[in-house]
Amino acid sequence: MNNNVLPVLIVGIVLLNLEACYGQLQVGFYEGQCGNQDVESIVNSVVTGSFASDRSIVAALLRMQFHDCFVSGCDASLLIDGDSSEKKAGANLSVRGFELIDEAKTAVEQACPGIVSCSDIIIMATRDAVTLRGGSGARYEVETGRRDGLISEKANVDLPGPQTSVSDAIDRFSRKGLDATDMVILLGGHTVGVTHCDFFEDRLWDFDGTGSADPSMDPDLVETLKLKCPQDTNNESVEVDLDQNSSSSNIVDNSFYQEIRSSRGILEIDQNLALDPSTTDDVATLANDGSIFLNLFGESMVKLGQVGVLTGTDGQIRLRCNSVNAN
Ligand code: HEM
Ligand SMILES: *[C@@H]1O[C@H](CO)[C@@H](O)[C@H](O)[C@H]1NC(C)=O
Ligand SMILES: *[C@@H]1O[C@H](CO)[C@@H](O)[C@H](O)[C@H]1NC(C)=O
Ligand SMILES: CC(=O)N[C@H]1CO[C@H](CO)[C@@H](O)[C@@H]1O
C-alpha cells in the first residue's frame, strides 16, 4: 500500500469537516459558542420584554428582515448609520425596531463578546416575534452563522413598491432564489402591521388616471378609507391595517389571504395576489388552511434568511450593530 494514502485521506477528512462548519448556515450554530449560555434564549428574553410594552414590534421585525435580506443579502447592512446608508432610502420609510436589535446585541455581547452577528440577531428576533403573535404553531427553527456586511448604500436599495405588478414581483423574488409560492407566502407578512395613505391612496381617488377608485377594492372599504385618507393630503399619522380583519390584524395567521380574496387588500400588490392567475391558487390554498400557512411561512422565512449571506471568514462580527468595526 502506498504510504501517502493515509495522510492524504486524513487531511481530506479534516478539510471536509472544516467545510461543514465554515461557509454554511446551520440550525444551532451558536450552541457551545457562548460559554454555558444559550444565545437564542438571550435574544428571546429581549424580544419578549419589548413585546410586553409594544406589540407592534412583530410587524417591525418582519419588515426589517425583509428589507435587510432583500437588499444586498441578510447581512445587517440595513442597521448601519450614515448619510447615504440603506436606512436613508425612501423605501425604508417607517422601518422600525433598531433599538430592540441594539438591546439584544448588548445582551449577547455581555454573555460572549464578538461571537454573535447582528444579522443573526435580526433573524432570531423576528422568529421569536412571529411566535409571540402566531402561537407555537408559528414557531420555526432558524439557521444561524451569518456574518455582518461592511457596505450599506441607499443606492443599492431596490425593493419592489406597492404598485409593482405580480409578474415583476415574481421576477424580483426569483432573482433572490425565492419562487412565486415563496413570494405569496412571504407577502403573508402583511397579516400584521400598518401602512400609510401615500402607499395606496391612488386606489381610492384616481386609480390608473381614471379619476375613480380601483374597481377591485370593496366599495365600502373605499368609502371608509377615503375618510381616513383625504385626496392629496399626506397625513403621516394615519395608519391603516394591512390585514383588514379587525380581530386578527395583529395576529400572524392566514386572515390576510381571506381578506384579499374578499377584495379587502390595501396595497395594490396585495390585492393583485388574489386576482393574478399565477398566484390566485396559492392564495386560495393559504386562505383555506391556517396551519398550512403557518408551516409554510416559517419555511419561506428560512429561505428569505438564506439570501446573500456572508459566512465563514467573509464579513465580520460587528461590535455595534449600527456601524462597521473600526480597523
Ligand atoms: C412585493 C413585496 C412587498 C411590497 C411591495 C411591500 C410593501 C410594503 C409597504 C408599502 C408597506 C407600508 C410601509 C409604510 O406605510 O410605512 C409595507 C409594510 C409592511 N411589510 Fe411589506 N412589502 C413587501 C413584502 C413584504 C415581506 C416579504 C414582508 C415580510 C415577510 C413584509 C412585511 C411587512 C410588514 C410586517 C409591514 C408593516 C410594518 C409596520 O407595521 O411597521 N413585506 N410593505
Ligand atoms: C392626521 O391624522 C390624525 C390621526 O388620524 C388626526 O388625529 C389628525 O387630526 C390628522 N391631521 C390632519 C391635519 O388632518
Ligand atoms: C377574522 O379573524 C378571526 C380570527 O382569526 C376569524 O375567526 C374570523 O373568521 C375572521 N373573519 C373574517 C370575516 O374573515
Ligand atoms: C426616507 C426615510 O423615511 N428615511 C428614514 C429611514 O430610517 C431612518 C431611521 O429610522 C430615518 O431616520 C429616516 O428618516
Short mmCIF file of C-alpha atoms and ligand atoms in Angstrom, two decimals:
data_model
loop_
_atom_site.label_atom_id
_atom_site.label_comp_id
_atom_site.label_asym_id
_atom_site.label_seq_id
_atom_site.Cartn_x
_atom_site.Cartn_y
_atom_site.Cartn_z
CA MET A 1 0.00 0.00 0.00
CA ASN A 2 1.20 3.45 -0.87
CA ASN A 3 2.38 5.24 2.28
CA ASN A 4 0.95 8.53 1.17
CA VAL A 5 -2.64 7.43 1.00
CA LEU A 6 -3.44 7.55 4.73
CA PRO A 7 -2.17 11.09 5.43
CA VAL A 8 -3.92 12.35 2.32
CA LEU A 9 -7.10 10.66 3.45
CA ILE A 10 -6.86 12.18 6.93
CA VAL A 11 -6.17 15.68 5.60
CA GLY A 12 -9.10 15.20 3.25
CA ILE A 13 -11.46 14.25 6.06
CA VAL A 14 -10.32 17.18 8.22
CA LEU A 15 -10.88 19.60 5.34
CA LEU A 16 -14.33 18.16 4.68
CA ASN A 17 -15.21 18.65 8.34
CA LEU A 18 -13.96 22.21 8.32
CA GLU A 19 -16.12 22.88 5.34
CA ALA A 20 -19.14 21.60 7.22
CA CYS A 21 -18.54 24.21 9.95
CA TYR A 22 -17.45 27.09 7.77
CA GLY A 23 -19.21 28.60 4.85
CA GLN A 24 -22.73 27.48 5.59
CA LEU A 25 -25.67 28.25 7.78
CA GLN A 26 -26.85 25.72 10.30
CA VAL A 27 -29.51 25.35 12.96
CA GLY A 28 -27.92 25.93 16.37
CA PHE A 29 -24.68 27.48 15.08
CA TYR A 30 -24.09 29.20 18.44
CA GLU A 31 -24.53 26.10 20.58
CA GLY A 32 -21.45 25.81 22.76
CA GLN A 33 -20.06 29.11 21.41
CA CYS A 34 -21.16 31.28 24.31
CA GLY A 35 -19.87 29.51 27.40
CA ASN A 36 -22.79 27.86 29.13
CA GLN A 37 -25.23 30.45 27.87
CA ASP A 38 -27.81 29.93 25.17
CA VAL A 39 -27.69 32.72 22.59
CA GLU A 40 -31.19 32.05 21.28
CA SER A 41 -32.65 32.35 24.81
CA ILE A 42 -30.83 35.61 25.43
CA VAL A 43 -32.31 37.12 22.28
CA ASN A 44 -35.70 35.66 23.11
CA SER A 45 -35.83 37.38 26.51
CA VAL A 46 -35.11 40.74 24.96
CA VAL A 47 -37.83 40.23 22.35
CA THR A 48 -40.32 39.05 24.95
CA GLY A 49 -39.52 42.08 27.11
CA SER A 50 -40.03 44.55 24.27
CA PHE A 51 -43.17 42.82 23.14
CA ALA A 52 -44.73 43.30 26.57
CA SER A 53 -44.73 47.07 26.07
CA ASP A 54 -45.07 47.24 22.28
CA ARG A 55 -46.83 44.51 20.33
CA SER A 56 -46.11 46.23 17.05
CA ILE A 57 -42.52 45.00 17.19
CA VAL A 58 -43.73 41.89 15.38
CA ALA A 59 -44.55 43.90 12.28
CA ALA A 60 -41.43 45.99 12.72
CA LEU A 61 -39.13 42.96 12.78
CA LEU A 62 -40.80 41.14 9.90
CA ARG A 63 -40.38 44.17 7.72
CA MET A 64 -36.82 44.60 8.95
CA GLN A 65 -35.84 41.05 7.97
CA PHE A 66 -37.40 41.53 4.53
CA HIS A 67 -35.61 44.83 3.90
CA ASP A 68 -32.30 43.57 5.24
CA CYS A 69 -32.31 40.29 3.33
CA PHE A 70 -33.65 41.66 0.07
CA VAL A 71 -31.05 44.39 -0.22
CA SER A 72 -27.51 43.00 -0.53
CA GLY A 73 -28.37 39.88 1.45
CA CYS A 74 -29.09 39.19 5.15
CA ASP A 75 -26.01 41.00 6.41
CA ALA A 76 -27.44 43.63 8.76
CA SER A 77 -26.47 46.34 6.27
CA LEU A 78 -29.84 47.94 7.00
CA LEU A 79 -28.72 48.73 10.55
CA ILE A 80 -25.74 50.86 9.62
CA ASP A 81 -25.98 54.60 10.26
CA GLY A 82 -24.67 57.09 7.73
CA ASP A 83 -25.74 59.88 5.41
CA SER A 84 -26.14 57.56 2.44
CA SER A 85 -26.76 54.21 4.14
CA GLU A 86 -29.72 51.92 3.36
CA LYS A 87 -31.72 53.44 6.24
CA LYS A 88 -31.91 56.67 4.29
CA ALA A 89 -33.63 55.19 1.24
CA GLY A 90 -37.22 56.27 0.66
CA ALA A 91 -38.40 52.66 0.73
CA ASN A 92 -37.39 52.27 4.34
CA LEU A 93 -39.97 54.80 5.44
CA SER A 94 -41.02 53.64 8.88
CA VAL A 95 -38.72 50.63 9.19
CA ARG A 96 -38.55 50.32 12.96
CA GLY A 97 -37.12 48.09 15.67
CA PHE A 98 -33.50 49.22 15.63
CA GLU A 99 -33.49 49.78 19.41
CA LEU A 100 -34.62 46.22 20.02
CA ILE A 101 -31.76 44.84 17.92
CA ASP A 102 -29.29 47.08 19.80
CA GLU A 103 -30.65 45.85 23.11
CA ALA A 104 -30.30 42.21 22.07
CA LYS A 105 -26.78 42.92 20.80
CA THR A 106 -25.81 44.45 24.16
CA ALA A 107 -27.18 41.38 25.93
CA VAL A 108 -25.29 38.86 23.77
CA GLU A 109 -22.07 40.91 23.91
CA GLN A 110 -22.25 40.76 27.71
CA ALA A 111 -22.54 36.99 27.58
CA CYS A 112 -19.88 36.36 24.92
CA PRO A 113 -18.22 39.33 23.22
CA GLY A 114 -17.61 39.24 19.48
CA ILE A 115 -19.43 35.97 18.76
CA VAL A 116 -22.96 36.75 17.62
CA SER A 117 -23.61 38.69 14.41
CA CYS A 118 -26.19 41.45 14.10
CA SER A 119 -27.58 39.72 11.02
CA ASP A 120 -28.32 36.58 13.03
CA ILE A 121 -29.94 38.70 15.75
CA ILE A 122 -32.42 40.09 13.20
CA ILE A 123 -33.28 36.53 12.11
CA MET A 124 -33.62 35.13 15.66
CA ALA A 125 -35.59 38.11 16.95
CA THR A 126 -38.01 38.02 14.01
CA ARG A 127 -38.68 34.31 14.60
CA ASP A 128 -39.35 34.99 18.29
CA ALA A 129 -41.69 37.86 17.50
CA VAL A 130 -43.61 35.76 14.96
CA THR A 131 -44.03 33.07 17.59
CA LEU A 132 -45.32 35.61 20.12
CA ARG A 133 -48.01 36.76 17.68
CA GLY A 134 -48.72 33.48 15.91
CA GLY A 135 -48.54 30.95 18.73
CA SER A 136 -46.46 27.80 18.99
CA GLY A 137 -47.71 26.64 15.57
CA ALA A 138 -45.90 29.62 14.06
CA ARG A 139 -42.53 28.76 15.56
CA TYR A 140 -39.77 27.69 13.19
CA GLU A 141 -36.14 26.74 13.70
CA VAL A 142 -33.74 29.35 12.39
CA GLU A 143 -30.39 28.80 10.78
CA THR A 144 -27.53 30.90 12.10
CA GLY A 145 -23.88 31.50 11.25
CA ARG A 146 -24.27 34.70 9.24
CA ARG A 147 -21.62 37.37 9.38
CA ASP A 148 -22.21 41.09 9.06
CA GLY A 149 -21.62 43.08 5.90
CA LEU A 150 -19.35 46.06 5.51
CA ILE A 151 -21.32 48.04 2.95
CA SER A 152 -24.61 49.89 3.26
CA GLU A 153 -25.61 52.16 0.40
CA LYS A 154 -29.02 53.61 -0.19
CA ALA A 155 -28.30 53.45 -3.92
CA ASN A 156 -28.41 49.64 -3.61
CA VAL A 157 -31.95 49.62 -2.24
CA ASP A 158 -34.12 48.12 -4.98
CA LEU A 159 -37.18 46.97 -3.09
CA PRO A 160 -40.40 46.46 -5.03
CA GLY A 161 -43.05 49.12 -4.45
CA PRO A 162 -46.75 48.62 -3.66
CA GLN A 163 -47.72 49.18 -7.30
CA THR A 164 -45.31 46.58 -8.62
CA SER A 165 -47.09 44.05 -10.82
CA VAL A 166 -47.31 40.46 -9.65
CA SER A 167 -45.16 39.27 -12.55
CA ASP A 168 -42.48 41.87 -11.84
CA ALA A 169 -42.52 40.97 -8.16
CA ILE A 170 -42.16 37.26 -9.01
CA ASP A 171 -39.22 38.19 -11.17
CA ARG A 172 -37.54 40.21 -8.41
CA PHE A 173 -38.06 37.46 -5.83
CA SER A 174 -36.75 34.81 -8.21
CA ARG A 175 -33.51 36.76 -8.57
CA LYS A 176 -33.11 36.24 -4.81
CA GLY A 177 -33.76 32.50 -5.06
CA LEU A 178 -37.36 32.76 -3.89
CA ASP A 179 -40.04 31.28 -6.14
CA ALA A 180 -43.57 32.58 -6.79
CA THR A 181 -45.04 30.49 -3.98
CA ASP A 182 -42.43 31.80 -1.52
CA MET A 183 -43.41 35.28 -2.59
CA VAL A 184 -47.11 34.69 -1.98
CA ILE A 185 -46.31 33.18 1.42
CA LEU A 186 -43.90 35.92 2.45
CA LEU A 187 -46.34 38.65 1.50
CA GLY A 188 -48.49 36.97 4.14
CA GLY A 189 -46.23 39.00 6.46
CA HIS A 190 -48.82 41.68 5.72
CA THR A 191 -51.08 39.81 8.15
CA VAL A 192 -49.68 42.23 10.73
CA GLY A 193 -48.73 45.88 10.70
CA VAL A 194 -49.84 49.05 9.08
CA THR A 195 -49.37 51.24 6.06
CA HIS A 196 -49.67 54.94 5.38
CA CYS A 197 -52.00 56.71 2.95
CA ASP A 198 -49.41 57.59 0.32
CA PHE A 199 -48.83 53.91 -0.48
CA PHE A 200 -52.39 53.23 -1.60
CA GLU A 201 -54.40 56.45 -1.92
CA ASP A 202 -54.24 56.34 -5.70
CA ARG A 203 -56.53 53.32 -5.39
CA LEU A 204 -59.14 55.45 -3.61
CA TRP A 205 -59.13 58.62 -5.64
CA ASP A 206 -57.54 58.21 -9.02
CA PHE A 207 -56.74 54.67 -9.95
CA ASP A 208 -54.61 54.46 -13.09
CA GLY A 209 -55.65 58.01 -14.04
CA THR A 210 -59.35 57.08 -14.20
CA GLY A 211 -60.40 59.69 -11.64
CA SER A 212 -62.18 57.00 -9.64
CA ALA A 213 -61.45 54.18 -7.24
CA ASP A 214 -59.83 50.85 -8.04
CA PRO A 215 -62.77 48.63 -9.03
CA SER A 216 -61.04 45.68 -7.38
CA MET A 217 -61.48 47.23 -3.91
CA ASP A 218 -64.65 46.59 -1.91
CA PRO A 219 -66.68 49.86 -2.32
CA ASP A 220 -67.48 50.02 1.40
CA LEU A 221 -63.78 49.82 2.18
CA VAL A 222 -63.11 52.57 -0.38
CA GLU A 223 -65.57 54.87 1.43
CA THR A 224 -64.09 54.13 4.86
CA LEU A 225 -60.55 54.71 3.67
CA LYS A 226 -61.44 57.93 1.84
CA LEU A 227 -62.38 59.41 5.21
CA LYS A 228 -59.01 58.45 6.67
CA CYS A 229 -57.01 59.46 3.62
CA PRO A 230 -58.45 62.60 2.02
CA GLN A 231 -57.24 63.23 -1.52
CA ASP A 232 -53.84 64.90 -1.86
CA THR A 233 -53.21 65.07 1.86
CA ASN A 234 -50.28 63.29 3.30
CA ASN A 235 -51.07 62.83 6.97
CA GLU A 236 -48.20 60.74 8.27
CA SER A 237 -50.03 59.93 11.48
CA VAL A 238 -52.80 57.98 9.77
CA GLU A 239 -52.16 54.24 9.90
CA VAL A 240 -54.25 51.62 8.11
CA ASP A 241 -54.07 47.92 8.96
CA LEU A 242 -52.68 45.78 6.16
CA ASP A 243 -54.92 42.92 7.37
CA GLN A 244 -58.43 44.35 7.40
CA ASN A 245 -59.91 41.65 9.65
CA SER A 246 -60.01 43.80 12.79
CA SER A 247 -59.99 40.82 15.14
CA SER A 248 -56.76 39.48 13.67
CA SER A 249 -54.94 42.48 12.22
CA ASN A 250 -52.13 42.00 14.72
CA ILE A 251 -52.03 38.22 14.69
CA VAL A 252 -49.78 36.12 12.50
CA ASP A 253 -52.36 33.96 10.75
CA ASN A 254 -53.88 33.39 7.31
CA SER A 255 -56.64 36.00 7.56
CA PHE A 256 -54.71 38.32 5.24
CA TYR A 257 -55.42 35.86 2.40
CA GLN A 258 -59.11 35.69 3.30
CA GLU A 259 -59.26 39.48 3.23
CA ILE A 260 -57.63 39.85 -0.17
CA ARG A 261 -59.99 37.20 -1.53
CA SER A 262 -62.82 39.44 -0.29
CA SER A 263 -61.49 42.49 -2.18
CA ARG A 264 -60.16 43.97 1.04
CA GLY A 265 -56.46 44.20 0.25
CA ILE A 266 -54.95 47.62 0.98
CA LEU A 267 -51.82 47.64 -1.16
CA GLU A 268 -52.30 47.10 -4.88
CA ILE A 269 -49.80 44.23 -4.94
CA ASP A 270 -51.63 42.52 -2.07
CA GLN A 271 -54.96 42.71 -3.86
CA ASN A 272 -53.44 41.54 -7.12
CA LEU A 273 -52.06 38.37 -5.50
CA ALA A 274 -55.65 37.20 -5.13
CA LEU A 275 -56.52 38.13 -8.73
CA ASP A 276 -53.48 37.25 -10.80
CA PRO A 277 -53.80 33.82 -12.49
CA SER A 278 -50.24 32.94 -11.45
CA THR A 279 -50.88 33.39 -7.72
CA THR A 280 -54.62 33.03 -7.18
CA ASP A 281 -54.47 29.26 -6.49
CA ASP A 282 -51.77 29.64 -3.85
CA VAL A 283 -53.80 32.40 -2.21
CA ALA A 284 -56.85 30.14 -2.09
CA THR A 285 -54.88 27.29 -0.52
CA LEU A 286 -53.41 29.58 2.13
CA ALA A 287 -56.76 31.25 2.85
CA ASN A 288 -58.38 27.88 3.42
CA ASP A 289 -55.88 26.35 5.82
CA GLY A 290 -54.33 28.29 8.66
CA SER A 291 -51.92 25.59 9.76
CA ILE A 292 -50.57 25.12 6.23
CA PHE A 293 -49.91 28.84 6.18
CA LEU A 294 -48.02 28.81 9.49
CA ASN A 295 -45.86 25.86 8.42
CA LEU A 296 -45.04 27.31 5.04
CA PHE A 297 -44.46 30.80 6.39
CA GLY A 298 -41.68 29.50 8.63
CA GLU A 299 -40.11 27.61 5.73
CA SER A 300 -40.18 30.65 3.48
CA MET A 301 -38.77 32.88 6.23
CA VAL A 302 -35.86 30.45 6.50
CA LYS A 303 -35.36 30.72 2.73
CA LEU A 304 -35.52 34.51 2.96
CA GLY A 305 -32.86 34.21 5.65
CA GLN A 306 -30.53 32.44 3.20
CA VAL A 307 -30.43 35.25 0.66
CA GLY A 308 -26.92 36.54 0.00
CA VAL A 309 -25.48 35.59 3.39
CA LEU A 310 -21.85 36.03 4.38
CA THR A 311 -20.39 33.04 6.23
CA GLY A 312 -17.04 31.53 7.13
CA THR A 313 -14.41 34.25 7.10
CA ASP A 314 -16.34 36.73 4.94
CA GLY A 315 -17.69 39.90 6.54
CA GLN A 316 -17.25 40.45 10.26
CA ILE A 317 -18.98 40.14 13.62
CA ARG A 318 -19.89 43.76 14.22
CA LEU A 319 -19.26 45.05 17.74
CA ARG A 320 -22.06 47.57 17.47
CA CYS A 321 -24.89 46.95 15.06
CA ASN A 322 -25.07 50.49 13.71
CA SER A 323 -21.50 50.72 12.42
CA VAL A 324 -18.79 48.55 10.92
CA ASN A 325 -15.84 47.80 13.19
CA ALA A 326 -13.01 50.30 13.18
CA ASN A 327 -9.76 48.79 11.88
C1 HEM B 1 -43.53 42.79 -3.18
C2 HEM B 1 -43.14 42.79 -1.94
C3 HEM B 1 -43.55 43.81 -0.90
C4 HEM B 1 -44.01 45.09 -1.05
C5 HEM B 1 -44.26 45.85 -2.34
C6 HEM B 1 -44.24 45.61 0.28
C7 HEM B 1 -44.70 46.89 0.54
C8 HEM B 1 -44.97 47.38 1.80
C9 HEM B 1 -45.43 48.72 2.08
C10 HEM B 1 -45.66 49.79 1.05
C11 HEM B 1 -45.62 48.81 3.42
C12 HEM B 1 -46.13 50.02 4.20
C13 HEM B 1 -44.99 50.87 4.68
C14 HEM B 1 -45.49 52.11 5.36
O1 HEM B 1 -46.59 52.56 5.11
O2 HEM B 1 -44.75 52.66 6.18
C15 HEM B 1 -45.28 47.53 3.99
C16 HEM B 1 -45.36 47.25 5.33
C17 HEM B 1 -45.03 46.03 5.86
N1 HEM B 1 -44.43 44.98 5.19
FE1 HEM B 1 -44.23 44.79 3.20
N2 HEM B 1 -43.94 44.66 1.19
C18 HEM B 1 -43.49 43.55 0.53
C19 HEM B 1 -43.07 42.37 1.08
C20 HEM B 1 -43.01 42.12 2.42
C21 HEM B 1 -42.45 40.92 3.01
C22 HEM B 1 -41.84 39.78 2.22
C23 HEM B 1 -42.61 41.03 4.35
C24 HEM B 1 -42.21 40.08 5.47
C25 HEM B 1 -42.09 38.79 5.36
C26 HEM B 1 -43.28 42.29 4.60
C27 HEM B 1 -43.65 42.74 5.84
C28 HEM B 1 -44.24 43.97 6.09
C29 HEM B 1 -44.79 44.35 7.39
C30 HEM B 1 -44.85 43.48 8.63
C31 HEM B 1 -45.25 45.65 7.26
C32 HEM B 1 -45.87 46.53 8.35
C33 HEM B 1 -44.76 47.29 9.04
C34 HEM B 1 -45.20 48.07 10.28
O3 HEM B 1 -46.35 47.98 10.71
O4 HEM B 1 -44.34 48.77 10.83
N3 HEM B 1 -43.48 42.94 3.42
N4 HEM B 1 -44.87 46.69 3.00
C1 LIG B 2 -53.94 63.35 10.94
O1 LIG B 2 -54.38 62.10 11.43
C2 LIG B 2 -54.55 62.05 12.83
C3 LIG B 2 -54.86 60.61 13.21
O2 LIG B 2 -55.94 60.12 12.47
C4 LIG B 2 -55.66 63.03 13.23
O3 LIG B 2 -55.83 63.00 14.63
C5 LIG B 2 -55.27 64.43 12.77
O4 LIG B 2 -56.34 65.32 13.01
C6 LIG B 2 -54.94 64.45 11.28
N1 LIG B 2 -54.40 65.73 10.90
C7 LIG B 2 -54.88 66.44 9.86
C8 LIG B 2 -54.19 67.72 9.57
O5 LIG B 2 -55.82 66.05 9.19
C1 LIG B 3 -61.28 37.25 11.32
O1 LIG B 3 -60.29 36.60 12.06
C2 LIG B 3 -60.81 35.75 13.07
C3 LIG B 3 -59.64 35.29 13.91
O2 LIG B 3 -58.61 34.76 13.12
C4 LIG B 3 -61.55 34.60 12.39
O3 LIG B 3 -62.09 33.73 13.36
C5 LIG B 3 -62.70 35.18 11.55
O4 LIG B 3 -63.30 34.16 10.81
C6 LIG B 3 -62.17 36.24 10.59
N1 LIG B 3 -63.29 36.93 9.99
C7 LIG B 3 -63.43 37.03 8.68
C8 LIG B 3 -64.63 37.81 8.23
O5 LIG B 3 -62.67 36.54 7.89
C1 LIG B 4 -36.90 58.41 3.87
C2 LIG B 4 -36.99 57.93 5.27
O1 LIG B 4 -38.05 57.89 5.85
N1 LIG B 4 -35.87 57.52 5.81
C3 LIG B 4 -35.80 57.04 7.17
C4 LIG B 4 -35.10 55.74 7.21
O2 LIG B 4 -34.89 55.29 8.54
C5 LIG B 4 -34.20 56.19 9.36
C6 LIG B 4 -34.01 55.54 10.71
O3 LIG B 4 -35.23 55.13 11.26
C7 LIG B 4 -34.95 57.50 9.46
O4 LIG B 4 -34.23 58.42 10.26
C8 LIG B 4 -35.13 58.07 8.06
O5 LIG B 4 -35.87 59.25 8.13
#
